[in-house]
Coordinates of C-alpha atoms in Angstrom, one line a residue:
M26 CA 62.7 35.1 -33.5
P27 CA 59.6 33.8 -31.4
G28 CA 56.6 35.6 -32.6
R29 CA 54.1 37.3 -30.6
R30 CA 51.8 34.5 -29.9
F31 CA 55.3 32.8 -27.7
W32 CA 55.3 35.3 -25.2
G33 CA 53.3 34.7 -22.6
L34 CA 55.1 31.2 -23.0
I35 CA 58.7 33.5 -22.1
V36 CA 57.6 35.2 -19.5
L37 CA 56.3 32.1 -18.2
S38 CA 58.9 30.2 -18.1
V39 CA 61.8 32.5 -17.4
T40 CA 60.0 33.3 -14.1
V41 CA 59.5 29.4 -13.0
V42 CA 63.0 28.7 -13.8
F43 CA 63.3 31.6 -11.3
C44 CA 61.3 30.2 -9.4
A45 CA 63.1 27.0 -8.7
I46 CA 66.4 28.6 -8.2
G47 CA 64.9 30.5 -5.5
Y48 CA 63.1 27.2 -3.7
Y49 CA 66.7 25.7 -4.1
V50 CA 68.9 28.2 -2.6
N51 CA 66.5 28.8 0.3
D52 CA 66.3 25.6 2.0
Y53 CA 63.0 23.9 -0.2
S54 CA 60.8 26.7 0.9
P55 CA 58.8 29.3 -1.3
S56 CA 61.3 32.6 -2.2
G57 CA 58.4 35.8 -3.3
P58 CA 61.5 37.9 -4.3
W59 CA 63.1 35.3 -6.7
G60 CA 59.5 34.9 -8.3
L61 CA 59.0 38.5 -8.6
A62 CA 62.8 38.9 -10.2
G63 CA 61.6 36.1 -12.7
L64 CA 58.5 37.6 -13.7
A65 CA 60.4 41.1 -13.8
C66 CA 63.2 39.4 -15.9
G67 CA 60.6 37.6 -18.4
L68 CA 59.3 40.7 -18.9
I69 CA 62.6 42.7 -19.6
T70 CA 63.0 39.5 -22.1
V71 CA 60.5 39.9 -24.3
L72 CA 60.6 43.1 -24.5
A73 CA 64.0 43.2 -25.8
I74 CA 62.6 40.8 -28.2
S75 CA 59.9 43.0 -29.0
K76 CA 62.5 46.1 -29.9
L77 CA 64.5 44.0 -32.0
Q78 CA 61.8 42.7 -34.4
N79 CA 60.9 45.9 -35.0
K80 CA 64.1 46.8 -36.1

């Protein structure tokens, strides 16, 4: 499992993936809700990894 030093990278990569999907779905224009959803999913992923590492 990735350590604490990779958490920012995980959040960033999940956010970028969601932004790219939103960009293509929104007829090639930026989509704010997709970016926010990506940020939320990235944070949830990091929190889940953190909880699993503490067990």
